[in-house]
mmCIF file of C-alpha atoms in Angstrom:
data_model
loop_
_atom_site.group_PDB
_atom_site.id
_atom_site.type_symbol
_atom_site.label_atom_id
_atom_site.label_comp_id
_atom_site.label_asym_id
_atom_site.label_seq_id
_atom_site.Cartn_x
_atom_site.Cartn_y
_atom_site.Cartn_z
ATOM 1 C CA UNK M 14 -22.334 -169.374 112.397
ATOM 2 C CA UNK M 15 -21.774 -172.683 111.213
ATOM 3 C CA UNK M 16 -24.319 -174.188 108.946
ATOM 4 C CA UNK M 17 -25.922 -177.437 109.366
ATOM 5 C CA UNK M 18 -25.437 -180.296 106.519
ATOM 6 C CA UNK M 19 -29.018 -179.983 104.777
ATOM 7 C CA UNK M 20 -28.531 -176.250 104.451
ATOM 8 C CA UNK M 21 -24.742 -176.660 102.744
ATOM 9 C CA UNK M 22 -26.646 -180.064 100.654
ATOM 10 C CA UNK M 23 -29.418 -177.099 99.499
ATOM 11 C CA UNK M 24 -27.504 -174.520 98.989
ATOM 12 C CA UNK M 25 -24.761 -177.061 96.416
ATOM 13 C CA UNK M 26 -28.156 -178.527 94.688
ATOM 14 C CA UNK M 27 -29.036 -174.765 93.983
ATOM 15 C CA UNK M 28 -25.895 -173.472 92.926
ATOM 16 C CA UNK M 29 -25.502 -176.468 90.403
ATOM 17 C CA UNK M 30 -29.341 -175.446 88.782
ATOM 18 C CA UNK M 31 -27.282 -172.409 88.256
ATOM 19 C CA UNK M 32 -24.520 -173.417 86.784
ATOM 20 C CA UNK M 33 -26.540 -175.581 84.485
ATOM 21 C CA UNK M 34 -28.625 -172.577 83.181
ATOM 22 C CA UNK M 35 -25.898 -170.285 82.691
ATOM 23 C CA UNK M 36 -23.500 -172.890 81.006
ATOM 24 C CA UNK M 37 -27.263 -173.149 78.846
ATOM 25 C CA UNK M 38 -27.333 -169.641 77.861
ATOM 26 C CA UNK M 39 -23.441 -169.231 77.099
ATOM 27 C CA UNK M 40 -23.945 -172.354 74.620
ATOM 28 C CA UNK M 41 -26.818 -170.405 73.103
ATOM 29 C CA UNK M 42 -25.178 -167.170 72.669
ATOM 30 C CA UNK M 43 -22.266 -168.585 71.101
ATOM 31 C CA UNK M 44 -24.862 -170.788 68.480
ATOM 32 C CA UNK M 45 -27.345 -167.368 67.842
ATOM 33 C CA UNK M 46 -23.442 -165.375 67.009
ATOM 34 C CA UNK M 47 -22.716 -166.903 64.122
ATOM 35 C CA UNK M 48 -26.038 -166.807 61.759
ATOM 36 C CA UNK M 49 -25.154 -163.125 62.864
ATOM 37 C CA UNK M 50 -21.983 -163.050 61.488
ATOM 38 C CA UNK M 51 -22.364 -164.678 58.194
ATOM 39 C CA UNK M 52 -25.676 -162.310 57.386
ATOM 40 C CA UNK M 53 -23.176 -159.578 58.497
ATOM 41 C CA UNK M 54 -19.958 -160.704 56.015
ATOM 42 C CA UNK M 55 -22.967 -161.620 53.369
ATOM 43 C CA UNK M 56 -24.806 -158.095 53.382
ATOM 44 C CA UNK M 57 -21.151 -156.885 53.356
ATOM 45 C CA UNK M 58 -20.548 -158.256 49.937
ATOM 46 C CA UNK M 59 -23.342 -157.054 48.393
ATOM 47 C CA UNK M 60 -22.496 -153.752 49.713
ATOM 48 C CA UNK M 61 -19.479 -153.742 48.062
ATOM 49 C CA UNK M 62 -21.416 -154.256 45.094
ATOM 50 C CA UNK M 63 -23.943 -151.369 45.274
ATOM 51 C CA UNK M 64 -21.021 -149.342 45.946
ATOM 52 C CA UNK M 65 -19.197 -150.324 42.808
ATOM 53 C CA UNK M 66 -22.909 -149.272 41.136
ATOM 54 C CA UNK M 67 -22.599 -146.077 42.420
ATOM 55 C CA UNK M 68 -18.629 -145.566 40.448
ATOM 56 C CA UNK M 69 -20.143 -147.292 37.709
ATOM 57 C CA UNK M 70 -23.271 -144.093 37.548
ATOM 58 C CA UNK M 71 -20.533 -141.961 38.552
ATOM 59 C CA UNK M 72 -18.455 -142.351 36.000
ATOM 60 C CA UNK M 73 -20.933 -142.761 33.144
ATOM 61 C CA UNK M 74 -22.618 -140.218 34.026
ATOM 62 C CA UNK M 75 -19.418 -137.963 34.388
ATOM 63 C CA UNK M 76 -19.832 -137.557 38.289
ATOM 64 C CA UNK M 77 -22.402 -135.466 40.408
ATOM 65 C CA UNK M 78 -22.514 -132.484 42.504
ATOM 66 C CA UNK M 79 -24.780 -133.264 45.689
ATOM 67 C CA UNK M 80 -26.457 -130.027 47.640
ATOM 68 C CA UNK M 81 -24.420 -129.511 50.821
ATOM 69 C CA UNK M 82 -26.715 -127.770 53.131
ATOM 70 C CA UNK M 83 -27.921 -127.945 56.708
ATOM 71 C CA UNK M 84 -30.346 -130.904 57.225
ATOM 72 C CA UNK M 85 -33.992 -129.842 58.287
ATOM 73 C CA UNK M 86 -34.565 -132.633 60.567
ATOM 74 C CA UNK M 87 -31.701 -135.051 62.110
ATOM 75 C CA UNK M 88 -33.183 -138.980 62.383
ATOM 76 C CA UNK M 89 -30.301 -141.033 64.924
ATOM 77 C CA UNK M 90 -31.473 -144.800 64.673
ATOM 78 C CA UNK M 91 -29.984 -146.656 67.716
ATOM 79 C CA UNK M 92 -29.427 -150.629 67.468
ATOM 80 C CA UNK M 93 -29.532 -152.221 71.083
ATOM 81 C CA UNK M 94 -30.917 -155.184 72.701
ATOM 82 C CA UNK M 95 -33.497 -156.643 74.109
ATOM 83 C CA UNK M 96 -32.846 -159.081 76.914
ATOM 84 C CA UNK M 97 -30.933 -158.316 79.784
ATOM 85 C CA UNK M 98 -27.298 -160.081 80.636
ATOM 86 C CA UNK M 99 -24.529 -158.811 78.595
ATOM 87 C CA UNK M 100 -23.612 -156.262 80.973
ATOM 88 C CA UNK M 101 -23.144 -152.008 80.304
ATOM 89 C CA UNK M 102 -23.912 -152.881 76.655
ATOM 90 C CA UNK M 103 -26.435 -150.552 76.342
ATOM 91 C CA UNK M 104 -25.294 -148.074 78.635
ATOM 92 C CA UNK M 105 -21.907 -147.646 76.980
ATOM 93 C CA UNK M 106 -23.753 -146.835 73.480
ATOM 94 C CA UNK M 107 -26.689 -144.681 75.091
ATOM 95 C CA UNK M 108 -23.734 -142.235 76.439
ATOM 96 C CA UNK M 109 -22.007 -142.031 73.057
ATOM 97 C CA UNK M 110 -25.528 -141.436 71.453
ATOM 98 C CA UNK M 111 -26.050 -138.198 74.223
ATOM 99 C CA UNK M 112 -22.762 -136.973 73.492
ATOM 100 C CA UNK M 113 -23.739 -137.114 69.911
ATOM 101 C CA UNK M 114 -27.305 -135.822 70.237
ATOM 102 C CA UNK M 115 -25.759 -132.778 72.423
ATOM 103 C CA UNK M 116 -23.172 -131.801 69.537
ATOM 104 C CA UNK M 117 -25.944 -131.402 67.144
ATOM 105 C CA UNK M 118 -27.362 -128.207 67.035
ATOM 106 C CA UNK M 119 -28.773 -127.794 63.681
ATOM 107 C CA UNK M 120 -32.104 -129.782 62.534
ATOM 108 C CA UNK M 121 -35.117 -131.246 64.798
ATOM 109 C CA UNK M 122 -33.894 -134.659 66.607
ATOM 110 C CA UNK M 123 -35.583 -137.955 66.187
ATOM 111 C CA UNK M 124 -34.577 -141.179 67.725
ATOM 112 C CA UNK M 125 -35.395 -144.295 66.241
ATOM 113 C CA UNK M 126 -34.556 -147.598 69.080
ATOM 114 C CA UNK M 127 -34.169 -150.991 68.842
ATOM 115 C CA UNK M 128 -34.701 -152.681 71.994
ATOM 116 C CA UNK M 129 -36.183 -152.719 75.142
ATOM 117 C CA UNK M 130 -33.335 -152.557 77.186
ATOM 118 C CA UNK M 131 -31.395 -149.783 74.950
ATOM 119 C CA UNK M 132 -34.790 -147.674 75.269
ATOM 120 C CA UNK M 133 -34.394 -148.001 78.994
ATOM 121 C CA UNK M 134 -30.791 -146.871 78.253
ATOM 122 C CA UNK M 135 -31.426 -143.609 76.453
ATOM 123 C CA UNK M 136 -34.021 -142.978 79.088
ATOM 124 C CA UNK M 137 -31.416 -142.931 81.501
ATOM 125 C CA UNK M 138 -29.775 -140.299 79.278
ATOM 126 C CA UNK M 139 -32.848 -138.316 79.193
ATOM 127 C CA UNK M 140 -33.302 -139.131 75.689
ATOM 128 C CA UNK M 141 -36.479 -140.181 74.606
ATOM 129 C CA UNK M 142 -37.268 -142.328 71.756
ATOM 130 C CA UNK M 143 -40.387 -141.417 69.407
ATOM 131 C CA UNK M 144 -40.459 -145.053 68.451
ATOM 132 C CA UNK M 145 -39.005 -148.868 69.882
ATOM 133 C CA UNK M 146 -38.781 -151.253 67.151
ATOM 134 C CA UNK M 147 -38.105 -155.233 67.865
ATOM 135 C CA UNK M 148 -34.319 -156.705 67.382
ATOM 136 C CA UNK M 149 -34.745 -159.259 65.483
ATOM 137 C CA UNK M 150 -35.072 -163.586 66.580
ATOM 138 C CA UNK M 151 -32.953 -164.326 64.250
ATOM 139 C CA UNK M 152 -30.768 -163.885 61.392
ATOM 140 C CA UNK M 153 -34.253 -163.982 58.876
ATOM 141 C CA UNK M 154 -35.204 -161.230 60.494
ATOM 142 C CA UNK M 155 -32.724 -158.671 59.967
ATOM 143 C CA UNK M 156 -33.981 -158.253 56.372
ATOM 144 C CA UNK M 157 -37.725 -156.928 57.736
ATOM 145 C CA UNK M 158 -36.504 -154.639 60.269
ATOM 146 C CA UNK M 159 -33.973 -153.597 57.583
ATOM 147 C CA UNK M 160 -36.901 -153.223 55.308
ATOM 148 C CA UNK M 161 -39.123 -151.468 58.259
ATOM 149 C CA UNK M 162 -36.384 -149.087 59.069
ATOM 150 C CA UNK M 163 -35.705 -148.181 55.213
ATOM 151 C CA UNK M 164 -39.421 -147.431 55.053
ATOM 152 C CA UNK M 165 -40.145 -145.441 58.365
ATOM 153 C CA UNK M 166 -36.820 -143.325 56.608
ATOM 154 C CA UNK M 167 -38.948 -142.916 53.334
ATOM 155 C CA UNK M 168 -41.876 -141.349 55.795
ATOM 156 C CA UNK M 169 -39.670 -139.149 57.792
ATOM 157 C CA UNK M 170 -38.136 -137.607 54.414
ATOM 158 C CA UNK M 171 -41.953 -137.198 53.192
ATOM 159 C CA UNK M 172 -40.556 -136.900 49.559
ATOM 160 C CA UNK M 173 -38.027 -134.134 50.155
ATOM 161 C CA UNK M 174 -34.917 -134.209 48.649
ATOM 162 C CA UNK M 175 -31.948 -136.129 50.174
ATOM 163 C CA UNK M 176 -29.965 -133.191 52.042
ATOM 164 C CA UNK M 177 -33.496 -132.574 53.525
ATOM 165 C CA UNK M 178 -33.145 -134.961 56.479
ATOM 166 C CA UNK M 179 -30.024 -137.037 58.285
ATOM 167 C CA UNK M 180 -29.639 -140.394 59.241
ATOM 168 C CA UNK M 181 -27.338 -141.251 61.473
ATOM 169 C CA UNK M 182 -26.731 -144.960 63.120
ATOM 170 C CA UNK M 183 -25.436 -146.123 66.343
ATOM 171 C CA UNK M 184 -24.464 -149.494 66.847
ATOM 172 C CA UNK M 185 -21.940 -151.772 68.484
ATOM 173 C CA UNK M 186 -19.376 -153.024 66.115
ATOM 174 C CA UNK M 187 -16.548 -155.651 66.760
ATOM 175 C CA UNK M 188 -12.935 -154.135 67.574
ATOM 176 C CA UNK M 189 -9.450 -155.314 67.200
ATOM 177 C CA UNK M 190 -8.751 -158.150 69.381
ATOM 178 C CA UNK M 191 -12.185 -158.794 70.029
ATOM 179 C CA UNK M 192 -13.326 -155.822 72.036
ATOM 180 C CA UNK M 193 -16.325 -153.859 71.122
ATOM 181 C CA UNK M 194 -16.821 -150.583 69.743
ATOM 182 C CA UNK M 195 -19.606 -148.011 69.988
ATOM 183 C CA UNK M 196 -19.876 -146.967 66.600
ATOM 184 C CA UNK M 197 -21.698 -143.490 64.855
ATOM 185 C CA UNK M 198 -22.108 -143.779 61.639
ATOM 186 C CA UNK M 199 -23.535 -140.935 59.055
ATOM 187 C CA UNK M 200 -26.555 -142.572 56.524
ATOM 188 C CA UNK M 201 -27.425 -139.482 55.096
ATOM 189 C CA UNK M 202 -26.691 -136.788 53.023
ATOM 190 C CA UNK M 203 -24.799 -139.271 50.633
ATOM 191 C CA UNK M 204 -20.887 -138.959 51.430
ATOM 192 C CA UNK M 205 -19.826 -137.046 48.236
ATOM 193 C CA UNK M 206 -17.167 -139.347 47.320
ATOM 194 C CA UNK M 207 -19.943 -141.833 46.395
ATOM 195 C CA UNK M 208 -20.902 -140.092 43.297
ATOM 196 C CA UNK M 209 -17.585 -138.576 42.262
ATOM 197 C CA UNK M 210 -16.133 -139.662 38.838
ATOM 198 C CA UNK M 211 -13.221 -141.922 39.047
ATOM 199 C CA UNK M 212 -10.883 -140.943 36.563
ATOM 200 C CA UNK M 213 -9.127 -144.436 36.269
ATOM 201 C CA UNK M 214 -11.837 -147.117 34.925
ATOM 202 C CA UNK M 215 -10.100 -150.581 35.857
ATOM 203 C CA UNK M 216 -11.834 -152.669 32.843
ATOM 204 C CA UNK M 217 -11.736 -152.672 28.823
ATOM 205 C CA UNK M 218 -15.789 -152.212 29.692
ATOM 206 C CA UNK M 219 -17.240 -149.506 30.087
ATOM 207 C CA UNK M 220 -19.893 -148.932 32.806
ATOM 208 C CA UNK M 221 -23.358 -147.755 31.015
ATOM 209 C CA UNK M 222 -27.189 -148.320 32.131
ATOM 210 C CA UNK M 223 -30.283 -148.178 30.119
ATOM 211 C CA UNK M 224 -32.941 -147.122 32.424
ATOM 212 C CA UNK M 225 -33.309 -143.856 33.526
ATOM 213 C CA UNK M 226 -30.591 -141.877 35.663
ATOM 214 C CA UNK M 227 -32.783 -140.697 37.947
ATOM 215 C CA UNK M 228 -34.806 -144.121 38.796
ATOM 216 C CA UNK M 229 -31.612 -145.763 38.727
ATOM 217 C CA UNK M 230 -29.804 -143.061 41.167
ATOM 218 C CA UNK M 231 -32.537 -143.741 43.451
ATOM 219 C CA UNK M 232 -32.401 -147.245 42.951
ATOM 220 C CA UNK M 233 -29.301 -147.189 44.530
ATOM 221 C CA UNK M 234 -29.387 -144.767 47.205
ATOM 222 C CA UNK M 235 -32.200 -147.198 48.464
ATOM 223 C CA UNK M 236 -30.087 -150.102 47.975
ATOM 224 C CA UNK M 237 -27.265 -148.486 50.112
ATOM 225 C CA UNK M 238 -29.697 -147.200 52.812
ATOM 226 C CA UNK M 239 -31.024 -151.069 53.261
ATOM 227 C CA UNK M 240 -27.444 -152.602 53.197
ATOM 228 C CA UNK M 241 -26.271 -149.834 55.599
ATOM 229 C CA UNK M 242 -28.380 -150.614 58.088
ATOM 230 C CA UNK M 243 -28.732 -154.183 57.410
ATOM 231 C CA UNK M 244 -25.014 -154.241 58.441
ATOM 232 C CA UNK M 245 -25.442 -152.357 61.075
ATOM 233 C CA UNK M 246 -28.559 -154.682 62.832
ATOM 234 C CA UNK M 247 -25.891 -158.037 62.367
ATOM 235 C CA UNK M 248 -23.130 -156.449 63.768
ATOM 236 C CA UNK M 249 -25.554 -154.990 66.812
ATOM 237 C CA UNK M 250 -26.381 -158.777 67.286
ATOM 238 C CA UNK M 251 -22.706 -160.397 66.918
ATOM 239 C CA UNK M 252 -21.712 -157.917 69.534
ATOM 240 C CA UNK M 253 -24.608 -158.513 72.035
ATOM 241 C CA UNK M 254 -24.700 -161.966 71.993
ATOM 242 C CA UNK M 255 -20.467 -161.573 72.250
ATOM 243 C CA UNK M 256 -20.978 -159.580 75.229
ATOM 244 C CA UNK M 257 -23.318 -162.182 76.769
ATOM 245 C CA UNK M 258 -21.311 -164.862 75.962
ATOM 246 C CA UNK M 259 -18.358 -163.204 77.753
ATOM 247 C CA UNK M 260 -20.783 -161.932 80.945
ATOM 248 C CA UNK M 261 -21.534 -165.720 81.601
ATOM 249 C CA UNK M 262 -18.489 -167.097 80.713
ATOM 250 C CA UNK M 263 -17.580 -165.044 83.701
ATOM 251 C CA UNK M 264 -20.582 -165.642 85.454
ATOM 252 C CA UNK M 265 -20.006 -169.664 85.188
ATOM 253 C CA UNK M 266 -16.124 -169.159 86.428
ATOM 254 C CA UNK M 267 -17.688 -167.512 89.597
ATOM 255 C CA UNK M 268 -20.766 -169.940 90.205
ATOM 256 C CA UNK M 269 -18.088 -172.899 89.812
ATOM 257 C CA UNK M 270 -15.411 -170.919 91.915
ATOM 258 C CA UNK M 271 -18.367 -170.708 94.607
ATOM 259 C CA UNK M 272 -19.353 -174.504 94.124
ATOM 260 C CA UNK M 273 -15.667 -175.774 95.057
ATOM 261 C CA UNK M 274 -15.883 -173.520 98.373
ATOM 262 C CA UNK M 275 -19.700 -174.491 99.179
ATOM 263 C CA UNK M 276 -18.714 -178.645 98.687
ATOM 264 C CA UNK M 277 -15.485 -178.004 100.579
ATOM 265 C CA UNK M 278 -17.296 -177.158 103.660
ATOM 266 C CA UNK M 279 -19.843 -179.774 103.061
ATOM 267 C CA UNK M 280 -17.181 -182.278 103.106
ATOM 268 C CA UNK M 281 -16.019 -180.538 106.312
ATOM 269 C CA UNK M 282 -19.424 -180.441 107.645
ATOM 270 C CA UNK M 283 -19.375 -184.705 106.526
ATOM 271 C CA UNK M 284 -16.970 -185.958 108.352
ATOM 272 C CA UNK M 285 -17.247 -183.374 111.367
ATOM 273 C CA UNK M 286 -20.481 -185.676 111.767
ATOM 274 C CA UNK M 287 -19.214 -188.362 110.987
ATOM 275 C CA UNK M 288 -15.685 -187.629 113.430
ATOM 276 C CA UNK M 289 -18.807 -187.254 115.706
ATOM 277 C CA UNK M 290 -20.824 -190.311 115.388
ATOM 278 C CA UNK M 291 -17.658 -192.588 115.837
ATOM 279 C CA UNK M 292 -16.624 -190.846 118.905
ATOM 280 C CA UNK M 293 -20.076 -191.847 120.466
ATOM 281 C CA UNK M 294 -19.807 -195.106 119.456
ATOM 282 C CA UNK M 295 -16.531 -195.918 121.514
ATOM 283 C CA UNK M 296 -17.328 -194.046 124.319
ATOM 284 C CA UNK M 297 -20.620 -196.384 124.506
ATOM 285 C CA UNK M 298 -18.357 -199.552 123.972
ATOM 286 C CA UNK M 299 -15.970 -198.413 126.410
ATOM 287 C CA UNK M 300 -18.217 -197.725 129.073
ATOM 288 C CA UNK M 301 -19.971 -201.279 128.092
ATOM 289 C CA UNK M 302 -16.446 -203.354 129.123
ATOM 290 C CA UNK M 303 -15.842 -201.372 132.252
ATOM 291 C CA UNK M 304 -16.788 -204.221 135.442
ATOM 292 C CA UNK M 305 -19.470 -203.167 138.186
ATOM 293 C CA UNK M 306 -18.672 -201.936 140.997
ATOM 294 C CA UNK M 307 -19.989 -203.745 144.136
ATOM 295 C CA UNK M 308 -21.793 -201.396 146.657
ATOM 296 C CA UNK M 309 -21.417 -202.505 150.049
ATOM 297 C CA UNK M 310 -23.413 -200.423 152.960
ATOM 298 C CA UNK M 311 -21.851 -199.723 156.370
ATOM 299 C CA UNK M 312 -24.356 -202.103 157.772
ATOM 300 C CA UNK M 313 -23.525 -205.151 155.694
ATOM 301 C CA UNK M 314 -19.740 -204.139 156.847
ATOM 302 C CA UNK M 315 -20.226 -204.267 160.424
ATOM 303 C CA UNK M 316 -22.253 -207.519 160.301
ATOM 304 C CA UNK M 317 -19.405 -209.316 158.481
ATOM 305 C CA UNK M 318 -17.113 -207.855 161.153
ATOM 306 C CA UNK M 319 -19.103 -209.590 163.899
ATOM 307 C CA UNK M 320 -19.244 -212.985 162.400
ATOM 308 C CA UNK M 321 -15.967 -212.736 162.083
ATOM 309 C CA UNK M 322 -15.009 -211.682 165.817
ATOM 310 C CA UNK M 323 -17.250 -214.147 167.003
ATOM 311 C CA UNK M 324 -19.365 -214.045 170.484
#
């Protein structure tokens, strides 16, 4: 059915609102990526730092032996987002996280979300979280939900010792080539390599502390929990704003696609109408310079015959 030229004018006005929105949102995901990503290289440095702290203790302290036993309680935090529009983001990490949850057997589950839309996820898994936290507005606000997380860890250990409870996190991390990949990663127990003694020291200084080992030790086991999961809330938010940014680049390739066809046939539509209102323009002239006919009747006829034959 052909459509008339105010419908095709409508339907062009609304699909360039649309464009303008979406071209909105792609600038705004591509401005709200890169606070992301400098919090994300910046926690990642001092990281690297606490991690050197940790040799340092080892090797002063001539390297310790951590308890490697079955974990009362398993904690999985899950980073998500949100908004909607960046696509099976959540989806693909909720399945990773119920292939994960199913392959642990040992320890009582808890699952710790970020995000509206990743709780909606796991639901769909038939995972249910015992608490959704808020993603946070904006690169600030990783530290307090770093900080929130670190402390809701604190309450779940309820002063046990560290092979007591594991922490695992799941978050979206970039990939080579810019893909994105779902990413588990185990908090706690402490990896054992962390406190094992180095026997190479690479400085003319020796490490050594004054405080005491045990405040410090916990200093830093604190310090790594907050970085870890610091790092892993930035790179959650690099990747979901990457995956919007890449939904409505897509999205703004189709809406512009779908403008070229829509103004296409309103430029048909055009000049159909105008082909139209031409055409009845020179039929009107033309039948305006055709002469008039003169109607004669039969009687008229026969009354010039007479006056011509005469009496």
């Amino acid at each position: 059915m052909a459509q008339t030229l105010e419908t095709l004018t409508r339907h062009s006005d609304t699909l360039t609102s649309i464009r303008g929105i979406v071209h909105t949102m792609k600038t705004l995901s591509a401005i709200n990526a890169a606070p992301y990503e400098h919090a994300a290289r910046s926690i990642e440095a001092y990281h690297q730092t606490i991690l050197q702290g940790f040799a340092a203790f080892a090797h002063r302290t001539g390297g310790i032996n951590l308890r490697q036993e079955d974990a009362v309680e398993h904690l999985v935090i899950v980073f998500g987002s949100d908004h909607g529009l960046c696509g099976n983001y959540n989806e693909v990490l909720a399945g990773v996280v119920q292939v994960h949850c199913q392959s642990q057997t040992i320890g009582k589950q808890h699952l710790l979300c970020i995000g509206a839309q990743m709780n909606d996820a796991l639901d769909d898994q038939g995972l249910l979280p015992e608490a959704v936290l808020l993603p946070p507005a904006s690169a600030d606000g990783i530290g307090r939900l770093a900080g929130d997380i670190v402390t809701r860890i604190d309450r779940f250990n309820r002063g046990q010792p560290l092979h007591h409870l594991a922490v695992t996190l799941a978050f979206t991390q970039r990939g080579e080539h810019g893909t994105r990949e779902p990413t588990i990663q185990n908090l706690l127990p402490l990896a054992p390599s962390l406190l094992q003694c180095e026997k190479r020291w690479d400085s003319r200084s020796l490490p050594d502390y004054t405080m005491e080992a045990d405040a410090l030790l916990s200093s830093l086991i604190r310090s790594h929990i907050f970085a870890s999961v610091f790092r892993a809330s930035a790179e959650a938010m690099v990747t979901e704003n990457s995956a919007r940014l890449a939904l409505m680049q897509q999205a703004e390739q189709s809406v512009d696609e779908r403008i070229e066809v829509v103004e296409g046939e309103l430029r048909s539509v055009r000049q159909t109408e105008i082909t139209n209102e031409l055409m009845d323009v020179i039929i009107g002239f033309e039948a305006l310079k055709k002469p008039k006919k003169r109607v004669i009747s039969d009687n008229a006829i026969t009354t010039l015959g007479k006056a011509h034959i005469g009496p």
